Structure formats: C-alpha cells, structure tokens
Tab-separated table of C-alpha atoms in Angstrom:
chain	number	residue	atom	x	y	z
I	1423	UNK	CA	17.746	-49.016	-23.179
I	1424	UNK	CA	18.284	-52.523	-21.797
I	1425	UNK	CA	21.189	-51.309	-19.623
I	1426	UNK	CA	18.972	-49.126	-17.383
I	1427	UNK	CA	19.082	-50.218	-13.782
I	1428	UNK	CA	15.459	-50.901	-12.774
I	1429	UNK	CA	16.319	-50.552	-9.060
I	1430	UNK	CA	16.512	-46.783	-9.559
I	1431	UNK	CA	12.798	-46.691	-10.408
I	1432	UNK	CA	11.587	-49.131	-7.744
I	1433	UNK	CA	13.161	-47.385	-4.751
I	1434	UNK	CA	10.409	-45.790	-2.662
I	1435	UNK	CA	12.557	-44.268	0.031
I	1436	UNK	CA	13.749	-40.738	-0.653
I	1437	UNK	CA	16.653	-39.063	1.118
I	1438	UNK	CA	14.441	-36.236	2.428
I	1439	UNK	CA	11.736	-38.549	3.753
I	1440	UNK	CA	13.844	-39.676	6.703
I	1441	UNK	CA	14.299	-37.122	9.456
I	1442	UNK	CA	16.277	-38.666	12.297
I	1443	UNK	CA	14.660	-36.702	15.053
I	1444	UNK	CA	12.407	-37.773	17.890
I	1445	UNK	CA	8.915	-36.480	18.597
I	1446	UNK	CA	8.846	-34.125	21.605
I	1447	UNK	CA	5.373	-35.464	22.602
I	1448	UNK	CA	5.767	-39.247	22.461
I	1449	UNK	CA	9.435	-39.957	21.614
I	1450	UNK	CA	8.640	-41.762	18.346
I	1451	UNK	CA	10.549	-41.016	15.134
I	1452	UNK	CA	9.560	-38.026	12.939
I	1453	UNK	CA	9.395	-38.092	9.139
I	1454	UNK	CA	8.469	-35.839	6.228
I	1455	UNK	CA	4.790	-36.147	5.272
I	1456	UNK	CA	2.767	-34.607	2.441
I	1457	UNK	CA	-0.685	-33.048	2.386
I	1458	UNK	CA	-2.712	-30.955	-0.020
I	1459	UNK	CA	-1.124	-27.852	1.544
I	1460	UNK	CA	2.464	-29.075	1.054
I	1461	UNK	CA	5.107	-30.901	3.041
I	1462	UNK	CA	5.425	-30.976	6.826
I	1463	UNK	CA	7.194	-32.976	9.506
I	1464	UNK	CA	4.944	-35.310	11.495
I	1465	UNK	CA	5.119	-38.094	14.039
I	1466	UNK	CA	5.178	-41.690	12.721
I	1467	UNK	CA	2.881	-42.692	15.591
I	1468	UNK	CA	0.123	-40.574	13.942
I	1469	UNK	CA	-3.291	-41.660	15.131
I	1470	UNK	CA	-2.027	-41.807	18.710
I	1471	UNK	CA	0.233	-38.731	18.530
I	1472	UNK	CA	-0.755	-35.660	16.481
I	1473	UNK	CA	2.553	-33.706	16.611
I	1474	UNK	CA	3.328	-31.744	13.402
I	1475	UNK	CA	5.475	-28.767	12.462
I	1476	UNK	CA	6.183	-26.922	9.200
I	1477	UNK	CA	8.916	-28.269	6.958
I	1478	UNK	CA	10.377	-24.775	6.563
I	1479	UNK	CA	10.416	-22.392	9.486
I	1480	UNK	CA	9.460	-18.917	8.228
I	1481	UNK	CA	11.013	-15.979	9.963
I	1482	UNK	CA	8.292	-13.998	11.691
I	1483	UNK	CA	8.555	-10.283	12.158
I	1484	UNK	CA	7.989	-9.201	15.715
I	1485	UNK	CA	5.745	-6.194	16.257
I	1486	UNK	CA	7.944	-3.094	16.410
I	1487	UNK	CA	6.438	-0.051	18.121
I	1488	UNK	CA	7.044	3.239	16.298
I	1489	UNK	CA	8.175	5.739	18.932
I	1490	UNK	CA	6.406	9.125	18.862
I	1491	UNK	CA	3.542	7.930	16.657
I	1492	UNK	CA	-0.109	8.236	17.608
I	1493	UNK	CA	-3.201	6.396	16.372
I	1494	UNK	CA	-5.724	8.931	15.027
I	1495	UNK	CA	-8.646	6.861	16.357
I	1496	UNK	CA	-7.656	5.911	19.917
I	1497	UNK	CA	-4.432	7.838	20.666
I	1498	UNK	CA	-2.208	4.808	21.397
I	1499	UNK	CA	1.091	4.163	19.612
I	1500	UNK	CA	1.352	2.645	16.118
I	1501	UNK	CA	3.495	-0.407	15.301
I	1502	UNK	CA	4.994	-2.159	12.271
I	1503	UNK	CA	3.256	-5.536	11.966
I	1504	UNK	CA	3.272	-8.531	9.645
I	1505	UNK	CA	0.019	-9.920	8.243
I	1506	UNK	CA	-1.108	-12.293	5.528
I	1507	UNK	CA	-0.782	-9.554	2.874
I	1508	UNK	CA	2.668	-8.431	4.019
I	1509	UNK	CA	4.039	-5.758	6.318
I	1510	UNK	CA	1.775	-2.896	7.428
I	1511	UNK	CA	1.440	-0.218	10.112
I	1512	UNK	CA	-1.396	-0.616	12.609
I	1513	UNK	CA	-2.523	0.296	16.106
I	1514	UNK	CA	-0.937	-1.491	19.092
I	1515	UNK	CA	-4.408	-1.907	20.689
I	1516	UNK	CA	-5.517	-4.211	17.827
I	1517	UNK	CA	-8.639	-6.046	18.957
I	1518	UNK	CA	-10.215	-2.867	20.341
I	1519	UNK	CA	-8.880	-0.484	17.648
I	1520	UNK	CA	-8.640	-1.731	14.062
I	1521	UNK	CA	-6.841	1.331	12.601
I	1522	UNK	CA	-4.418	0.582	9.722
I	1523	UNK	CA	-2.286	3.203	7.966
I	1524	UNK	CA	-2.753	3.262	4.206
I	1525	UNK	CA	0.174	3.871	1.885
I	1526	UNK	CA	0.170	7.429	0.583
I	1527	UNK	CA	0.193	6.786	-3.169
I	1528	UNK	CA	-1.938	9.437	-4.781
I	1529	UNK	CA	-2.078	9.721	-8.548
I	1530	UNK	CA	-0.216	12.844	-9.687
I	1531	UNK	CA	-0.984	14.592	-6.355
I	1532	UNK	CA	-4.632	15.309	-7.225
I	1533	UNK	CA	-7.847	13.486	-6.447
I	1534	UNK	CA	-9.632	12.189	-9.522
I	1535	UNK	CA	-13.415	11.991	-9.039
I	1536	UNK	CA	-15.091	8.674	-9.803
I	1537	UNK	CA	-16.656	8.855	-13.308
I	1538	UNK	CA	-19.499	6.491	-12.322
I	1539	UNK	CA	-20.848	7.611	-8.911
I	1540	UNK	CA	-19.305	11.140	-8.671
I	1541	UNK	CA	-19.271	10.743	-4.844
I	1542	UNK	CA	-15.922	9.055	-4.311
I	1543	UNK	CA	-12.484	9.468	-5.837
I	1544	UNK	CA	-10.097	7.057	-7.561
I	1545	UNK	CA	-7.452	5.598	-5.254
I	1546	UNK	CA	-4.568	3.169	-5.709
I	1547	UNK	CA	-5.108	-0.309	-4.251
I	1548	UNK	CA	-3.365	-3.674	-4.219
I	1549	UNK	CA	-5.131	-7.013	-4.598
I	1550	UNK	CA	-4.444	-9.959	-2.323
I	1551	UNK	CA	-2.211	-11.339	-5.089
I	1552	UNK	CA	-0.030	-8.198	-5.136
I	1553	UNK	CA	-1.429	-6.661	-8.336
I	1554	UNK	CA	-2.041	-2.903	-8.479
I	1555	UNK	CA	-5.338	-1.418	-9.565
I	1556	UNK	CA	-7.280	1.822	-9.177
I	1557	UNK	CA	-10.788	1.818	-7.683
I	1558	UNK	CA	-13.453	4.140	-6.328
I	1559	UNK	CA	-13.105	5.059	-2.643
I	1560	UNK	CA	-16.822	4.350	-2.131
I	1561	UNK	CA	-16.211	0.654	-2.847
I	1562	UNK	CA	-19.162	-1.322	-1.521
I	1563	UNK	CA	-21.662	0.909	-3.315
I	1564	UNK	CA	-19.554	1.812	-6.380
I	1565	UNK	CA	-17.590	-1.052	-7.946
I	1566	UNK	CA	-15.710	0.995	-10.580
I	1567	UNK	CA	-12.074	-0.009	-11.127
I	1568	UNK	CA	-9.366	0.229	-13.786
I	1569	UNK	CA	-6.062	-1.626	-14.051
I	1570	UNK	CA	-3.994	1.294	-15.360
I	1571	UNK	CA	-3.170	4.689	-13.793
I	1572	UNK	CA	-6.055	7.132	-14.402
I	1573	UNK	CA	-5.635	10.647	-15.797
I	1574	UNK	CA	-8.089	13.432	-14.920
I	1575	UNK	CA	-9.123	14.165	-18.508
I	1576	UNK	CA	-12.405	13.418	-20.265
I	1577	UNK	CA	-12.486	11.282	-23.391
I	1578	UNK	CA	-12.952	13.566	-26.443
I	1579	UNK	CA	-14.915	10.889	-28.347
I	1580	UNK	CA	-17.386	9.441	-25.822
I	1581	UNK	CA	-17.166	11.986	-22.976
I	1582	UNK	CA	-16.232	9.420	-20.256
I	1583	UNK	CA	-14.818	11.152	-17.153
I	1584	UNK	CA	-11.252	9.746	-17.194
I	1585	UNK	CA	-8.547	8.350	-19.475
I	1586	UNK	CA	-5.948	5.748	-18.495
I	1587	UNK	CA	-2.217	5.739	-19.172
I	1588	UNK	CA	-0.917	2.545	-20.783
I	1589	UNK	CA	2.664	1.678	-21.629
I	1590	UNK	CA	3.486	-0.657	-24.474
I	1591	UNK	CA	6.191	-1.464	-27.012
I	1592	UNK	CA	5.243	1.611	-29.064
I	1593	UNK	CA	5.553	3.865	-25.988
I	1594	UNK	CA	3.145	5.423	-23.510
I	1595	UNK	CA	-0.345	6.433	-24.615
I	1596	UNK	CA	-3.627	7.675	-23.179
I	1597	UNK	CA	-6.779	5.735	-23.945
I	1598	UNK	CA	-10.396	5.513	-22.910
I	1599	UNK	CA	-11.126	2.701	-20.389
I	1600	UNK	CA	-14.558	1.989	-21.916
I	1601	UNK	CA	-14.464	-1.046	-24.203
I	1602	UNK	CA	-16.905	0.425	-26.728
I	1603	UNK	CA	-14.741	3.539	-27.228
I	1604	UNK	CA	-11.543	3.035	-29.241
I	1605	UNK	CA	-9.938	6.426	-28.464
I	1606	UNK	CA	-6.105	6.318	-28.169
I	1607	UNK	CA	-3.533	9.113	-28.150
I	1608	UNK	CA	0.261	8.980	-27.842
I	1609	UNK	CA	1.835	10.852	-24.951
C-alpha cells in the first residue's frame, strides 16, 4: 500500500474538463461544467457571459408532413412529430388545433366496459415513464386502472366485471384484479 502514487488522487484536472474551444459570444475559453441536471459546456467568463450549450447534441426529428392525410378536427394535413414522450402524429396547425392520433391498440378487438362507472370502456395507455397500463376512457371522473391486459369475463367468485391476464413462471393465468378476491385460473 505504501507504493501508491498519491499524485493520482490529488489531481483535480480531468481530461474531459478542458474543451479547447472559444465562446462565440465573448471569445473566452469554454469548459465542461456540471449542474443538477447534468453536464454542459459553458463559458469561463460566466457572470459576464452566459453562453451555454448541451454536452451531447441530440438529434432532433424534423416535422414530416404525411401526404394525403387529413385532420378530423380542422381538415389540415397531419405530420409525424417528436415530443417529450416520443414520436407521435399530430396536426400541422398545432397551436390552433391540438389533435393527436392515438395508437390503435384495442384489447382483443372488442371494447371492454369499465367495471366501476359502466360509462366508459377500458383502453390501453402508456405512462410518461413508458409503462403500459389499462384505464377507463372516462378518466377524470373514473380513475379505474389495471396493470395487466383485461379480459371481458366476470369473476366467478366475487362477480367483478373483468379478469386480468397475467404471465408468470408457471405460465399464463386469469385472475381477479380485486385484492380481496383470490380467484386464479390457468389459461
């Protein structure tokens, strides 16, 4: 242990911290800086000059108009766009028309009525973190949701309106989504 070179631990300058590039605003040197949101490149003349740019340049997807498509709300063309939740299809007249095409992912081709409110139906959704779940279409009023694909079949034990399909090490099975009911059946 006595043969460890202590200079390796006392060096504060890192190879990536020096960026030999000049600031386009003031001409001062740029360097890699850190913040709570991650690394970025900033001007060394900071309080006077506020130039910054991302450390990694992300490739942005330009809006691509889909020829021959028509917005059902305003009649203008639709386009492939990139947003904070990924790629989607929306109207080219965005601020005036907020139409967004939903992905057609229906469960087994049939609409399953909501077992709580009986007004809406269960539809597939994706959370902002990319997880799939199934929720009532009348969301603000009815907050029913399940994490597994629903099946339009009532529970034989408790009478709840749907069952869910779960896959595990023992294979696929149908079970009741209510916690109090322990009904399970192999597929």
